[in-house]
């Protein structure tokens, strides 16, 4: 549900614009207002799940996410929709770290855990298929509100399954809450994501974005100082001394910037430059989504015994080649190149994205599984916010074709960085 909303919403943006009469900058807020609280509270949620129990936090967050989805579907205007999306983001911040923490505790064997995380990643791939295609069809047939309404029955079923079948995770020994660390971390992450959003629409050196950037820098420095001196830090800085963990965090940022930023940017390009409807745009994204699912469900599962390093660099290589091919996309006559380029990119993302989570969890103490998942997902969400903001502003340039090519170059650089970091720092095999 967390990923489905984003991928489907990208396709529905023009329909929402017609319905609520909002500007493109306002519509970008509908997408990214979800990301601000999500990125801001992930670290805190990861730490809480280790202390409070991942299942307990998961159930409460899922109930809140389902209720917020219903509010999105019933929103009478843009203001209510933005508020509802903000509430969705808060709830999603409690969901993401707990899912991986539950998997990490349920499957102590590294190889079995890697297989379970592959299944976890496959749900994201399915969301990428169902999002553009299903989102386009739902928007055309039932309206954009149906994108959010569909979360309600799914959420209720999942609540039942979690309460009946998911076991509670062991809790870390309770210690004093690191309130200064939590507050400075939330403010720093929220401010940097807000800067990325406002900078993309107002200009990177406009007064408001610069103020947000200054706030993020000051609070980030304060966060590091607090965590370095705290007896019970929310985020022990020592975890970053493990090069494999730090590389996985950086890879997570690069993946989300490239994979999701590319999807957002191309969805806008197809509808504005090619004049496609939401439904047809979803069809054009089929190679991307189907290849992603195939890479996750088939290739990753068959190659998981090769270890995370191989899966990371080989998958990122496919995505790099696919993004380079997209440099040749111009008008609808280049649809075949678009299909091949997005297909290769999606295939690579499907192969390597589950291994990002496996590599990060392998490199951290199991007692901090929730926190490690929180750090990884924070980096991923900040990467997605930056990708949406920066690539969205580039595709909005007067010369939209130049903006497309510049965006694709940035995406290709991200995938190349994953190749380099994985070869250099990530272990060859799964280890206990």
Coordinates of C-alpha atoms in Angstrom, one line a residue:
X1 CA 0.0 0.0 0.0
X2 CA 2.8 2.4 0.8
X3 CA 4.4 2.0 -2.6
X4 CA 1.1 1.6 -4.6
X5 CA -0.1 5.0 -3.6
X6 CA 3.0 6.7 -4.9
X7 CA 3.2 4.9 -8.2
X8 CA -0.6 5.2 -8.9
X9 CA -0.7 8.8 -7.8
X10 CA 1.9 9.8 -10.4
X11 CA -0.4 8.7 -13.2
X12 CA -3.5 10.4 -11.6
X13 CA -1.9 13.9 -11.0
X14 CA -3.4 15.5 -14.2
X15 CA -6.8 14.2 -13.2
X16 CA -6.5 15.6 -9.7
X17 CA -5.3 18.9 -11.3
X18 CA -8.5 19.1 -13.4
X19 CA -10.7 18.2 -10.4
X20 CA -9.3 20.5 -7.7
X21 CA -7.7 23.1 -10.0
X22 CA -4.3 23.1 -8.3
X23 CA -1.0 24.2 -9.9
X24 CA 1.7 21.7 -10.7
X25 CA 3.6 23.0 -7.6
X26 CA 0.6 22.2 -5.5
X27 CA 0.3 18.8 -7.0
X28 CA 3.9 18.1 -6.2
X29 CA 3.0 18.8 -2.6
X30 CA 0.3 16.1 -2.8
X31 CA 3.1 13.7 -3.7
X32 CA 5.8 14.9 -1.4
X33 CA 3.8 16.0 1.7
X34 CA 3.6 12.3 2.3
X35 CA 7.3 12.0 2.2
X36 CA 8.2 14.7 4.7
X37 CA 6.7 13.0 7.9
X38 CA 7.6 9.6 6.5
X39 CA 11.2 10.5 6.2
X40 CA 11.2 12.5 9.4
X41 CA 10.0 9.8 11.8
X42 CA 11.5 6.7 10.3
X43 CA 14.5 6.8 12.7
X44 CA 12.3 7.4 15.7
X45 CA 9.9 4.7 14.6
X46 CA 12.8 2.2 14.1
X47 CA 14.1 2.9 17.6
X48 CA 10.6 2.6 19.1
X49 CA 9.9 -0.7 17.3
X50 CA 13.1 -2.2 18.9
X51 CA 11.9 -1.1 22.4
X52 CA 8.1 -1.4 22.1
X53 CA 7.8 -4.3 19.8
X54 CA 7.6 -4.2 16.0
X55 CA 4.3 -6.0 15.7
X56 CA 2.6 -3.7 18.1
X57 CA 3.8 -0.6 16.3
X58 CA 2.9 -2.2 12.9
X59 CA -0.7 -2.8 13.9
X60 CA -1.3 0.7 15.3
X61 CA 0.4 2.3 12.3
X62 CA -1.5 0.2 9.8
X63 CA -4.8 1.2 11.4
X64 CA -3.9 4.8 11.1
X65 CA -2.8 4.4 7.5
X66 CA -6.1 2.8 6.5
X67 CA -8.1 5.6 8.2
X68 CA -5.9 8.3 6.5
X69 CA -6.5 6.6 3.1
X70 CA -10.2 6.8 3.6
X71 CA -9.9 10.5 4.4
X72 CA -7.9 11.0 1.2
X73 CA -10.6 9.3 -0.8
X74 CA -13.3 11.6 0.8
X75 CA -11.3 14.8 0.5
X76 CA -13.6 17.6 -0.7
X77 CA -10.7 19.9 -1.7
X78 CA -6.9 20.1 -2.1
X79 CA -6.3 21.3 1.4
X80 CA -8.0 18.3 3.0
X81 CA -6.2 16.0 0.6
X82 CA -2.8 17.4 1.5
X83 CA -3.6 17.1 5.3
X84 CA -4.8 13.5 4.7
X85 CA -1.6 12.7 2.8
X86 CA 0.4 14.1 5.7
X87 CA -1.3 11.8 8.1
X88 CA -0.7 8.9 5.7
X89 CA 3.0 9.7 5.8
X90 CA 3.1 9.7 9.6
X91 CA 1.5 6.2 9.6
X92 CA 3.7 4.9 6.9
X93 CA 6.7 6.0 8.9
X94 CA 5.7 3.5 11.5
X95 CA 5.0 0.8 9.0
X96 CA 8.2 0.6 7.0
X97 CA 10.8 -0.2 9.7
X98 CA 8.5 -2.7 11.4
X99 CA 8.0 -4.8 8.3
X100 CA 11.7 -5.5 7.9
X101 CA 12.3 -5.8 11.7
X102 CA 9.6 -8.5 11.8
X103 CA 11.2 -10.4 8.9
X104 CA 14.7 -10.1 10.5
X105 CA 13.5 -11.6 13.8
X106 CA 11.3 -14.3 12.2
X107 CA 14.1 -15.6 9.9
X108 CA 17.4 -15.7 11.9
X109 CA 19.2 -17.7 9.2
X110 CA 20.8 -15.3 6.7
X111 CA 19.9 -17.2 3.6
X112 CA 16.3 -17.7 4.6
X113 CA 16.1 -14.1 5.7
X114 CA 17.4 -13.0 2.2
X115 CA 14.7 -15.1 0.6
X116 CA 12.0 -13.6 2.8
X117 CA 13.2 -10.1 2.0
X118 CA 13.0 -11.0 -1.7
X119 CA 9.3 -11.8 -1.2
X120 CA 9.0 -8.5 0.7
X121 CA 10.6 -6.7 -2.2
X122 CA 8.4 -8.5 -4.7
X123 CA 5.4 -6.7 -3.2
X124 CA 7.0 -3.4 -4.1
X125 CA 7.5 -4.7 -7.7
X126 CA 3.9 -5.7 -7.9
X127 CA 2.9 -2.2 -6.7
X128 CA 4.9 -0.7 -9.6
X129 CA 3.0 -2.8 -12.1
X130 CA -0.4 -2.3 -10.5
X131 CA 0.3 1.3 -9.8
X132 CA 0.6 2.8 -13.2
X133 CA -1.7 0.3 -15.0
X134 CA -4.3 0.0 -12.3
X135 CA -4.0 3.6 -11.3
X136 CA -4.6 4.7 -14.9
X137 CA -7.6 2.4 -15.3
X138 CA -9.1 3.4 -11.9
X139 CA -8.6 7.1 -12.7
X140 CA -10.3 6.7 -16.1
X141 CA -13.2 4.5 -14.9
X142 CA -13.9 5.5 -11.3
X143 CA -11.9 8.7 -10.7
X144 CA -8.7 9.4 -8.8
X145 CA -10.3 8.9 -5.4
X146 CA -10.5 5.2 -6.0
X147 CA -6.7 5.0 -5.8
X148 CA -7.0 5.8 -2.1
X149 CA -10.2 4.0 -1.4
X150 CA -8.8 0.6 -2.5
X151 CA -6.4 0.8 0.5
X152 CA -9.3 0.4 3.0
X153 CA -10.2 -3.2 2.4
X154 CA -6.6 -4.2 1.9
X155 CA -5.7 -2.5 5.2
X156 CA -8.5 -4.2 7.1
X157 CA -7.5 -7.7 5.8
X158 CA -3.9 -7.0 6.7
X159 CA -4.8 -5.9 10.2
X160 CA -6.6 -9.2 10.7
X161 CA -3.7 -11.2 9.4
X162 CA -1.1 -9.3 11.5
X163 CA -3.1 -9.7 14.7
X164 CA -3.8 -13.4 14.1
X165 CA -0.5 -14.7 12.6
X166 CA 2.4 -12.3 13.2
X167 CA 4.4 -12.9 16.4
X168 CA 5.8 -10.0 18.5
X169 CA 9.5 -9.4 18.2
X170 CA 11.8 -9.5 21.2
X171 CA 12.2 -6.1 22.8
X172 CA 15.5 -4.3 23.4
X173 CA 16.2 -3.5 27.0
X174 CA 14.3 -0.3 27.9
X175 CA 16.4 2.8 28.4
X176 CA 15.9 6.5 28.7
X177 CA 14.3 8.0 25.6
X178 CA 16.6 10.2 23.6
X179 CA 14.2 13.1 23.1
X180 CA 16.8 15.7 22.0
X181 CA 18.0 13.2 19.3
X182 CA 14.5 12.4 18.2
X183 CA 13.5 16.1 17.9
X184 CA 16.6 17.2 16.1
X185 CA 16.4 14.2 13.8
X186 CA 12.8 14.9 12.9
X187 CA 13.3 18.6 12.3
X188 CA 16.5 18.0 10.2
X189 CA 15.0 15.4 8.0
X190 CA 11.7 17.3 7.6
X191 CA 13.5 20.5 6.7
X192 CA 15.8 19.0 4.1
X193 CA 12.9 17.3 2.4
X194 CA 10.9 20.5 2.5
X195 CA 13.9 22.3 1.0
X196 CA 14.0 19.9 -1.9
X197 CA 10.3 20.4 -2.6
X198 CA 10.3 24.2 -2.3
X199 CA 13.6 24.5 -4.1
X200 CA 12.2 22.6 -7.1
X201 CA 9.2 25.0 -7.4
X202 CA 10.5 28.3 -6.1
X203 CA 14.1 28.1 -7.1
X204 CA 17.0 26.6 -5.1
X205 CA 18.3 30.0 -3.9
X206 CA 15.0 31.6 -3.1
X207 CA 14.6 32.9 0.5
X208 CA 12.2 30.2 1.8
X209 CA 14.2 27.3 0.4
X210 CA 17.4 28.8 1.7
X211 CA 15.9 29.2 5.2
X212 CA 14.7 25.5 5.1
X213 CA 18.2 24.5 4.1
X214 CA 19.8 26.5 6.9
X215 CA 17.4 24.9 9.4
X216 CA 18.2 21.4 8.1
X217 CA 22.0 22.0 8.3
X218 CA 21.9 23.5 11.8
X219 CA 19.6 20.7 13.2
X220 CA 21.6 18.0 11.5
X221 CA 24.8 19.2 13.2
X222 CA 22.9 19.4 16.5
X223 CA 21.6 15.8 15.9
X224 CA 25.1 14.5 15.4
X225 CA 26.4 16.4 18.5
X226 CA 23.6 15.1 20.6
X227 CA 24.0 11.5 19.4
X228 CA 27.8 11.6 20.0
X229 CA 27.4 12.7 23.6
X230 CA 24.2 10.8 24.6
X231 CA 24.6 7.8 26.9
X232 CA 21.6 6.1 25.2
X233 CA 21.5 7.6 21.6
X234 CA 18.6 6.9 19.3
X235 CA 21.1 6.4 16.5
X236 CA 24.5 5.0 17.7
X237 CA 26.9 6.6 15.3
X238 CA 29.2 3.6 15.5
X239 CA 26.9 1.7 13.2
X240 CA 28.3 3.8 10.3
X241 CA 31.8 2.5 11.0
X242 CA 30.8 -0.7 9.2
X243 CA 31.5 0.1 5.6
X244 CA 29.0 -2.4 4.3
X245 CA 26.2 -0.8 6.2
X246 CA 27.2 2.7 5.1
X247 CA 27.4 1.6 1.5
X248 CA 24.0 0.0 1.7
X249 CA 22.5 3.2 3.1
X250 CA 24.1 5.2 0.2
X251 CA 22.9 2.6 -2.3
X252 CA 19.3 2.9 -0.9
X253 CA 19.4 6.7 -1.4
X254 CA 20.7 6.3 -5.0
X255 CA 18.2 3.6 -5.8
X256 CA 15.2 5.6 -4.7
X257 CA 16.4 8.7 -6.4
X258 CA 16.9 6.8 -9.7
X259 CA 14.1 4.3 -9.7
X260 CA 11.3 6.3 -8.3
X261 CA 12.4 9.7 -9.5
X262 CA 12.6 8.3 -13.0
X263 CA 9.1 7.0 -12.9
X264 CA 7.7 10.3 -11.6
X265 CA 9.5 12.3 -14.3
X266 CA 8.6 10.0 -17.2
X267 CA 4.9 9.9 -16.2
X268 CA 4.8 13.7 -16.5
X269 CA 6.8 13.7 -19.7
X270 CA 4.5 11.2 -21.5
X271 CA 1.4 13.1 -20.6
X272 CA 2.7 16.6 -21.3
X273 CA 5.0 16.0 -24.3
X274 CA 3.3 12.9 -25.9
X275 CA -0.2 13.9 -24.9
X276 CA -1.2 10.5 -23.5
X277 CA -4.1 9.8 -21.2
X278 CA -3.5 8.4 -17.7
X279 CA -4.6 5.0 -18.8
X280 CA -2.3 4.9 -21.9
X281 CA 0.6 6.2 -19.7
X282 CA 0.1 3.2 -17.4
X283 CA 0.3 0.9 -20.4
X284 CA 3.6 2.4 -21.5
X285 CA 5.0 1.7 -18.0
X286 CA 4.1 -2.0 -18.3
X287 CA 7.7 -3.1 -19.5
X288 CA 9.1 -1.2 -16.5
X289 CA 6.8 -2.8 -13.9
X290 CA 6.6 -6.3 -15.4
X291 CA 10.4 -6.5 -15.7
X292 CA 10.8 -5.3 -12.1
X293 CA 8.5 -8.0 -10.8
X294 CA 10.3 -10.7 -13.0
X295 CA 13.7 -9.5 -11.7
X296 CA 12.5 -9.7 -8.1
X297 CA 10.4 -12.9 -8.1
X298 CA 12.4 -15.0 -10.6
X299 CA 16.0 -13.7 -11.0
X300 CA 16.7 -12.5 -7.5
X301 CA 15.3 -15.7 -5.9
X302 CA 17.4 -17.9 -8.2
X303 CA 20.6 -15.9 -7.8
X304 CA 20.3 -15.2 -4.1
X305 CA 22.9 -17.9 -3.3
X306 CA 25.4 -15.7 -5.2
X307 CA 25.3 -13.2 -2.4
X308 CA 24.3 -9.5 -2.2
X309 CA 27.4 -8.1 -4.0
X310 CA 26.7 -9.9 -7.2
X311 CA 23.0 -9.1 -7.1
X312 CA 23.6 -5.4 -6.4
X313 CA 26.2 -4.7 -9.1
X314 CA 24.7 -6.9 -11.8
X315 CA 21.2 -5.5 -11.3
X316 CA 22.5 -1.9 -11.1
X317 CA 24.4 -2.5 -14.4
X318 CA 21.2 -3.5 -16.2
X319 CA 19.5 -0.3 -14.8
X320 CA 22.5 1.8 -15.8
X321 CA 22.3 0.5 -19.4
X322 CA 18.5 1.0 -19.5
X323 CA 18.8 4.6 -18.3
X324 CA 21.5 5.4 -20.9
X325 CA 19.2 4.1 -23.6
X326 CA 16.5 6.5 -22.5
X327 CA 18.8 9.4 -23.6
X328 CA 17.6 8.6 -27.1
X329 CA 13.8 9.1 -26.3
X330 CA 12.2 12.1 -28.0
X331 CA 8.7 11.7 -29.4
X332 CA 6.2 8.8 -29.7
X333 CA 8.2 7.4 -32.7
X334 CA 10.8 6.3 -30.1
X335 CA 8.3 4.2 -28.1
X336 CA 10.3 1.1 -28.7
X337 CA 13.4 2.6 -27.2
X338 CA 11.3 3.8 -24.3
X339 CA 10.0 0.3 -23.7
X340 CA 13.5 -1.3 -23.9
X341 CA 15.1 1.4 -21.7
X342 CA 12.5 1.3 -19.0
X343 CA 12.3 -2.5 -19.2
X344 CA 16.1 -2.9 -18.6
X345 CA 15.9 -0.3 -15.8
X346 CA 13.0 -2.1 -14.1
X347 CA 14.7 -5.5 -14.5
X348 CA 17.8 -4.3 -12.8
X349 CA 15.9 -2.6 -10.0
X350 CA 14.0 -5.8 -9.4
X351 CA 17.2 -7.8 -9.2
X352 CA 19.1 -5.6 -6.8
X353 CA 16.6 -3.7 -4.7
X354 CA 15.8 -6.6 -2.3
X355 CA 19.5 -7.1 -1.7
X356 CA 19.8 -3.5 -0.4
X357 CA 17.7 -4.5 2.6
X358 CA 19.5 -7.8 3.1
X359 CA 23.0 -6.2 2.9
X360 CA 22.0 -3.5 5.4
X361 CA 20.5 -6.0 7.9
X362 CA 23.5 -8.3 7.7
X363 CA 25.8 -5.4 8.6
X364 CA 24.1 -4.4 11.8
X365 CA 23.5 -6.0 15.2
X366 CA 20.2 -7.9 15.2
X367 CA 19.2 -6.1 18.4
X368 CA 19.1 -2.9 16.2
X369 CA 17.2 -4.4 13.3
X370 CA 14.4 -1.9 13.6
X371 CA 16.8 1.0 13.8
X372 CA 18.8 -0.3 10.8
X373 CA 15.7 -0.6 8.8
X374 CA 14.7 2.9 9.9
X375 CA 18.1 4.3 8.7
X376 CA 17.9 2.5 5.4
X377 CA 14.3 3.6 4.7
X378 CA 15.1 7.2 5.8
X379 CA 17.9 7.3 3.2
X380 CA 15.5 5.8 0.6
X381 CA 12.7 8.3 1.3
X382 CA 15.0 11.3 1.2
X383 CA 16.3 9.9 -2.1
X384 CA 12.8 9.7 -3.4
X385 CA 12.0 13.2 -2.3
X386 CA 15.1 14.6 -3.9
X387 CA 14.4 12.6 -7.1
X388 CA 10.8 13.8 -7.3
X389 CA 11.7 17.4 -6.5
X390 CA 14.9 17.7 -8.7
X391 CA 13.8 15.7 -11.7
X392 CA 10.3 17.2 -11.5
X393 CA 11.8 20.7 -11.7
X394 CA 14.1 19.7 -14.6
X395 CA 11.2 18.2 -16.6
X396 CA 9.3 21.4 -16.0
X397 CA 12.0 23.4 -17.9
X398 CA 11.0 25.4 -21.0
X399 CA 13.1 23.0 -23.1
X400 CA 11.4 19.8 -21.8
X401 CA 13.6 17.5 -24.0
X402 CA 16.8 18.9 -22.5
X403 CA 15.2 18.5 -19.0
X404 CA 14.5 14.9 -19.8
X405 CA 18.0 14.1 -20.9
X406 CA 19.6 15.9 -17.9
X407 CA 17.3 14.0 -15.6
X408 CA 18.2 10.7 -17.2
X409 CA 22.0 11.5 -16.8
X410 CA 21.5 12.0 -13.1
X411 CA 19.6 8.7 -12.8
X412 CA 22.4 6.9 -14.7
X413 CA 24.9 8.4 -12.3
X414 CA 22.9 7.0 -9.4
X415 CA 22.9 3.4 -10.8
X416 CA 26.6 3.6 -11.6
X417 CA 27.3 4.7 -7.9
X418 CA 25.5 1.5 -6.8
X419 CA 27.8 -0.6 -9.0
X420 CA 30.9 1.0 -7.6
X421 CA 29.9 1.0 -3.9
X422 CA 28.7 -2.6 -4.1
X423 CA 31.8 -4.0 -5.7
X424 CA 34.0 -2.1 -3.2
X425 CA 32.3 -2.6 0.1
X426 CA 29.4 -5.2 0.1
X427 CA 30.3 -8.8 1.1
X428 CA 30.3 -11.5 -1.6
X429 CA 28.1 -13.9 0.4
X430 CA 25.4 -14.0 3.1
X431 CA 27.0 -14.5 6.4
X432 CA 25.7 -15.0 9.9

